[in-house]
PDB file of C-alpha atoms in Angstrom:
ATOM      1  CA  UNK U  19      95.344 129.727 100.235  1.00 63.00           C
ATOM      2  CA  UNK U  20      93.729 126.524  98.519  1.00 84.00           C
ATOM      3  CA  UNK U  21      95.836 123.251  97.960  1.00 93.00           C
ATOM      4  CA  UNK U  22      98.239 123.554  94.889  1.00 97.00           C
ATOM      5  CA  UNK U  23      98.457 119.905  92.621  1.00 97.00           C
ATOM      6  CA  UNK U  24     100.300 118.817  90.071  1.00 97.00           C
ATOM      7  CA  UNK U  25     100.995 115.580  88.178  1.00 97.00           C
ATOM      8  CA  UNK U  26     103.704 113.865  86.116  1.00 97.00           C
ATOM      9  CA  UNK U  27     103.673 110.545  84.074  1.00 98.00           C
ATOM     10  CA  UNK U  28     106.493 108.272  82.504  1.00 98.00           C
ATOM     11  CA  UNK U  29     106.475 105.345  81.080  1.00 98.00           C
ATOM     12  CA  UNK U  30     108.863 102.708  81.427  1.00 98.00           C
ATOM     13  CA  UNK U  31     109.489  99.209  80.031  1.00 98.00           C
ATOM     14  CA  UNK U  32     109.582  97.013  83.414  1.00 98.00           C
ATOM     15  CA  UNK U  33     106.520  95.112  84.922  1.00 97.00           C
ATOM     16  CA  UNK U  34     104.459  97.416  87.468  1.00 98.00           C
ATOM     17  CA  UNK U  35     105.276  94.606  90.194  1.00 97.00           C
ATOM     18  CA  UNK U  36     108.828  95.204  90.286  1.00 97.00           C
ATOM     19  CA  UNK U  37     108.573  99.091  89.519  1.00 97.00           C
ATOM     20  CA  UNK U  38     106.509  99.495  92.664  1.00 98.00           C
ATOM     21  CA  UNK U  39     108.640  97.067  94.282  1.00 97.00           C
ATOM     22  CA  UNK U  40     111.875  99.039  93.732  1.00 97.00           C
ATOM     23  CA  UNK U  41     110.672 102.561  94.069  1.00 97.00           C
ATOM     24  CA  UNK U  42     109.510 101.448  97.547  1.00 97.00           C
ATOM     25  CA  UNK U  43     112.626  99.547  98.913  1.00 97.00           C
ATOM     26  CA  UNK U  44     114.287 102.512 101.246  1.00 96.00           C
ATOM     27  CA  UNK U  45     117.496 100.373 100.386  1.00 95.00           C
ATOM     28  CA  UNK U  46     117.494 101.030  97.097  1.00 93.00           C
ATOM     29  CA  UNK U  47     115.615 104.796  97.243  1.00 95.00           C
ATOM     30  CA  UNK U  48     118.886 106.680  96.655  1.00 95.00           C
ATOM     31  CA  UNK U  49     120.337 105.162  93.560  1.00 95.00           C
ATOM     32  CA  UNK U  50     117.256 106.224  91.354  1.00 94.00           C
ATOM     33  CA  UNK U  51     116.018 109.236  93.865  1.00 94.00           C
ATOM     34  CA  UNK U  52     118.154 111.951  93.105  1.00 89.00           C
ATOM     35  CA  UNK U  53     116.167 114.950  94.528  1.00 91.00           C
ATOM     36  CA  UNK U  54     117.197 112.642  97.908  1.00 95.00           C
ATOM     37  CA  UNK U  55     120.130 112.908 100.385  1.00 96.00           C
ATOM     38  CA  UNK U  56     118.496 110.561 102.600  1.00 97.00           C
ATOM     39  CA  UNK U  57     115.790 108.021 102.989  1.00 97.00           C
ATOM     40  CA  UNK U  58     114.931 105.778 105.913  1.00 97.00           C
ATOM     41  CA  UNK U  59     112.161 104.340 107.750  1.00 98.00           C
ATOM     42  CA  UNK U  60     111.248 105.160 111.175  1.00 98.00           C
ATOM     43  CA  UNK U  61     110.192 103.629 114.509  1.00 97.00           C
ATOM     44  CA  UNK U  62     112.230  99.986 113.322  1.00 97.00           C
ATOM     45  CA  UNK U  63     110.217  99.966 110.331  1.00 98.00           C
ATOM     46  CA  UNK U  64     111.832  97.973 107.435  1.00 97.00           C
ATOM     47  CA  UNK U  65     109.513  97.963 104.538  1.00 97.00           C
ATOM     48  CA  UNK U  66     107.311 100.567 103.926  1.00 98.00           C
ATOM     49  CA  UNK U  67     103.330  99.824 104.173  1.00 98.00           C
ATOM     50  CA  UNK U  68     100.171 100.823 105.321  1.00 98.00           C
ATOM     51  CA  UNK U  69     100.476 103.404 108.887  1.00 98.00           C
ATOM     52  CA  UNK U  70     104.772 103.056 107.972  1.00 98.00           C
ATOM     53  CA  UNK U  71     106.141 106.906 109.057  1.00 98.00           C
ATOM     54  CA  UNK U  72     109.480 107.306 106.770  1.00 98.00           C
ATOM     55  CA  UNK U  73     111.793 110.760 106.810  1.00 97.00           C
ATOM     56  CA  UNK U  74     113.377 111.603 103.822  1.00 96.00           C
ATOM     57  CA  UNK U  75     115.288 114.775 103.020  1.00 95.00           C
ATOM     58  CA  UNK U  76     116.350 117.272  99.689  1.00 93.00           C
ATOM     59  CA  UNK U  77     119.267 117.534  98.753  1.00 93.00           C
ATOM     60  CA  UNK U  78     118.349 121.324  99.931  1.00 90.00           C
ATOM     61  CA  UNK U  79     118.127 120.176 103.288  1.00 92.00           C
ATOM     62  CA  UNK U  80     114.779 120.112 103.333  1.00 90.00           C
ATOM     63  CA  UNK U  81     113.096 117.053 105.273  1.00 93.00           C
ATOM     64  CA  UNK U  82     109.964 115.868 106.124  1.00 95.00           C
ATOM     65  CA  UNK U  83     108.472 113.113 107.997  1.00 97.00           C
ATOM     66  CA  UNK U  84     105.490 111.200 106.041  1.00 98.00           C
ATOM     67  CA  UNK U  85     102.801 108.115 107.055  1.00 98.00           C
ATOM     68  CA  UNK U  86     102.059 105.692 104.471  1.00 98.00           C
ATOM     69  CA  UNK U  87      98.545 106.384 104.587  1.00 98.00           C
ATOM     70  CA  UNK U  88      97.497 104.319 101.235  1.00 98.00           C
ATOM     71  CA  UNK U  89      99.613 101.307 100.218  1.00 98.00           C
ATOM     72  CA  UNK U  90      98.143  99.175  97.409  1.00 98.00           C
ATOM     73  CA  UNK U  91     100.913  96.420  95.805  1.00 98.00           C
ATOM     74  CA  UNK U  92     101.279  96.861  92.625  1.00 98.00           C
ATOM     75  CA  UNK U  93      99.134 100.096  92.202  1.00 98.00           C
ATOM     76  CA  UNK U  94      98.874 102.613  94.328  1.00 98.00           C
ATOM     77  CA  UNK U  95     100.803 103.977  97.566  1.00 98.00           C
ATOM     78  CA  UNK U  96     100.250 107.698  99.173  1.00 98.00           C
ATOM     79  CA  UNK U  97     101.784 109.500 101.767  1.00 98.00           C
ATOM     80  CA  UNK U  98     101.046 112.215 103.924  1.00 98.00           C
ATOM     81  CA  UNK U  99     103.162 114.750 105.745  1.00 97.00           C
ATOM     82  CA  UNK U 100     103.000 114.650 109.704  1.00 97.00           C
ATOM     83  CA  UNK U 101     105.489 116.753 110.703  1.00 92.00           C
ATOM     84  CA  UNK U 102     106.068 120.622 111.039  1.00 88.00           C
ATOM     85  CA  UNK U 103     107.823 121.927 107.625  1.00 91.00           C
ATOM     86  CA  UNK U 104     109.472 125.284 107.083  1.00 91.00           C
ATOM     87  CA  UNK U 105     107.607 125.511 103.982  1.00 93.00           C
ATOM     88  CA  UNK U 106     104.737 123.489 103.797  1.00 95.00           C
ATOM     89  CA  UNK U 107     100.917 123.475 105.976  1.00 96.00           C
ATOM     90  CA  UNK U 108     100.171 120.518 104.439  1.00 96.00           C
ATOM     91  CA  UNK U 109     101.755 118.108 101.908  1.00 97.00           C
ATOM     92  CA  UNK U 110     100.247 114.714 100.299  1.00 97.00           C
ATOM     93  CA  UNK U 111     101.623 112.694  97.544  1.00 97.00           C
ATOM     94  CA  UNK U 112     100.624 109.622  95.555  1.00 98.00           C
ATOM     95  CA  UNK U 113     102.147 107.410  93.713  1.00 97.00           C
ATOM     96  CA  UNK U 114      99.869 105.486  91.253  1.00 98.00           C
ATOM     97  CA  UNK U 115     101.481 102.281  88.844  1.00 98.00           C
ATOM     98  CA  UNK U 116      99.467 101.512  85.652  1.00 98.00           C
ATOM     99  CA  UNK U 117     100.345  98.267  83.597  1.00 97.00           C
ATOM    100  CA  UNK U 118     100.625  98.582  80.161  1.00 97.00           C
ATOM    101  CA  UNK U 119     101.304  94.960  79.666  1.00 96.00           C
ATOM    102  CA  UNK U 120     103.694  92.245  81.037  1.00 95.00           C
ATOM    103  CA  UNK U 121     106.179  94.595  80.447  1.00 96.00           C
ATOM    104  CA  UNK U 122     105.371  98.337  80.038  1.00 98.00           C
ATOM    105  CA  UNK U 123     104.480 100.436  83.145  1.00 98.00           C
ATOM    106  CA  UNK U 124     102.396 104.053  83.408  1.00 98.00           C
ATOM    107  CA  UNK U 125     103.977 105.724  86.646  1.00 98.00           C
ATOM    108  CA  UNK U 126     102.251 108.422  87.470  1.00 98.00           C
ATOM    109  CA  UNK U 127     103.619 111.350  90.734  1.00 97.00           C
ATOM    110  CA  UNK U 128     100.914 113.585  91.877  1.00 97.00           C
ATOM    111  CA  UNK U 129     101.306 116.070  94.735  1.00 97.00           C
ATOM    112  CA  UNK U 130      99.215 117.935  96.941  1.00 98.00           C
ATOM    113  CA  UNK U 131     100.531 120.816  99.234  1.00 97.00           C
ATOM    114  CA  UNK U 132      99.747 124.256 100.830  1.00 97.00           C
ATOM    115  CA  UNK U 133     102.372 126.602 101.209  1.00 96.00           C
ATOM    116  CA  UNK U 134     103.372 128.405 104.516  1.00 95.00           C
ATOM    117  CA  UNK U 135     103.669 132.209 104.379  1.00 94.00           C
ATOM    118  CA  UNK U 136     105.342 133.841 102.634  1.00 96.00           C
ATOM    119  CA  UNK U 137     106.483 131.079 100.289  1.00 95.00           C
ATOM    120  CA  UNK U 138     102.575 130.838  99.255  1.00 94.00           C
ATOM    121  CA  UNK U 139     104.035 134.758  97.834  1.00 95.00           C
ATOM    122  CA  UNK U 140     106.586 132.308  95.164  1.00 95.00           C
ATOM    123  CA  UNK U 141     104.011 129.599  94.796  1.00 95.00           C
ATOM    124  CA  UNK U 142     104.654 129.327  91.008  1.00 96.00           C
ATOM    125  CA  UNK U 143     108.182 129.125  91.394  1.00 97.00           C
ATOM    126  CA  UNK U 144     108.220 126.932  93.810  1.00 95.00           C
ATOM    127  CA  UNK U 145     105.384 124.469  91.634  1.00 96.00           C
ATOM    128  CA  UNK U 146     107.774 124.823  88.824  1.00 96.00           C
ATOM    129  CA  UNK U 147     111.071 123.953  90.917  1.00 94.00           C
ATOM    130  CA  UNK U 148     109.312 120.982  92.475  1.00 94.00           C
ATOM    131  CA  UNK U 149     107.934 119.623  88.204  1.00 96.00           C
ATOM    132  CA  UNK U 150     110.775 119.662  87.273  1.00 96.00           C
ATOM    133  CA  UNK U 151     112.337 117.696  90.511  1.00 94.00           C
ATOM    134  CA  UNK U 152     109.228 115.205  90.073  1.00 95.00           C
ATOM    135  CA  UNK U 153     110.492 115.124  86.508  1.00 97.00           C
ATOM    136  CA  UNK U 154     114.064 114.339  86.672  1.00 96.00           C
ATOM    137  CA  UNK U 155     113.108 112.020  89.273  1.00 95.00           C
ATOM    138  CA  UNK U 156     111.065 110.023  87.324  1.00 97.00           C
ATOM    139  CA  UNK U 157     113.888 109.998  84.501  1.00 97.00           C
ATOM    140  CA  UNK U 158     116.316 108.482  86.737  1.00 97.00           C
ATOM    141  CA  UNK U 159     114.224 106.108  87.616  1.00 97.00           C
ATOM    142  CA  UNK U 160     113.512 105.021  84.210  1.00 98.00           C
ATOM    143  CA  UNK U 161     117.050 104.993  83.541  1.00 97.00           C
ATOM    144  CA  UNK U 162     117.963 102.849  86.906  1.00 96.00           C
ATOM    145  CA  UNK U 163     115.338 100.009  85.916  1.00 96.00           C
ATOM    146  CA  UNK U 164     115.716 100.123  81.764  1.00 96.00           C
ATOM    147  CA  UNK U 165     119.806 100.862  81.961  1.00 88.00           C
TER     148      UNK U 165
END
């Protein structure tokens, strides 16, 4: 089965400094991450970077383990997953953060991911569960830094 992507895009009225700043403080990830029951760094990590592992979990109970494999201030950061899912062969997922101006930011989820059998048998459902996740996500996020 090839790789499944999708994106979603918000804008919202902050600088891109401090939106990429927040959404990557693991202190802060729960108050605007509401797909999340839990967030945290691993190995005594405690800020996320470049070669940072970090395990974060669905509300579902779903977890994974990810390495910051691309981490760009302001712009850009990207994970990868590097442990065994129930669900997943192979997840990746970037974050990218477009200034508008001094004020205005583009944020902009994209995700990568092959399914495990048989889920690859409900791929569209399970794309369509995870948009609109990526896109109440980003809502609460615009809501935490604008409210």
């Amino acid at each position: 089965m090839k790789s499944i992507k999708f994106q979603e895009k918000i804008r919202i009225q902050e600088s891109q400094a401090v939106i990429f700043d927040y959404t990557q403080d693991y202190t802060s990830r729960l108050k605007w991450d509401t797909f999340l029951q839990r967030a945290d760094l691993l190995d005594g990590a405690t800020t996320a970077g470049l070669g940072v592992k970090a395990y974060c979990q669905a509300k579902s109970g779903i977890g994974m383990v990810t390495e910051y494999v691309s981490f760009l201030p302001p712009k850009v950061t990207a994970i990868k997953m590097t442990s065994p899912s129930p669900i997943f062969k192979s997840f990746l997922g970037s974050w990218t953060f477009h200034s508008l101006t001094d004020k205005e930011c583009e944020i902009i989820f994209l995700y990568s991911y092959e399914l495990k059998f048989p889920f690859s048998l409900f791929s569209n459902k399970i794309t369509r569960n995870l948009k609109s996740n990526v896109k109440q996500r980003l809502l609460d996020l615009k809501s935490c830094v604008e409210g």
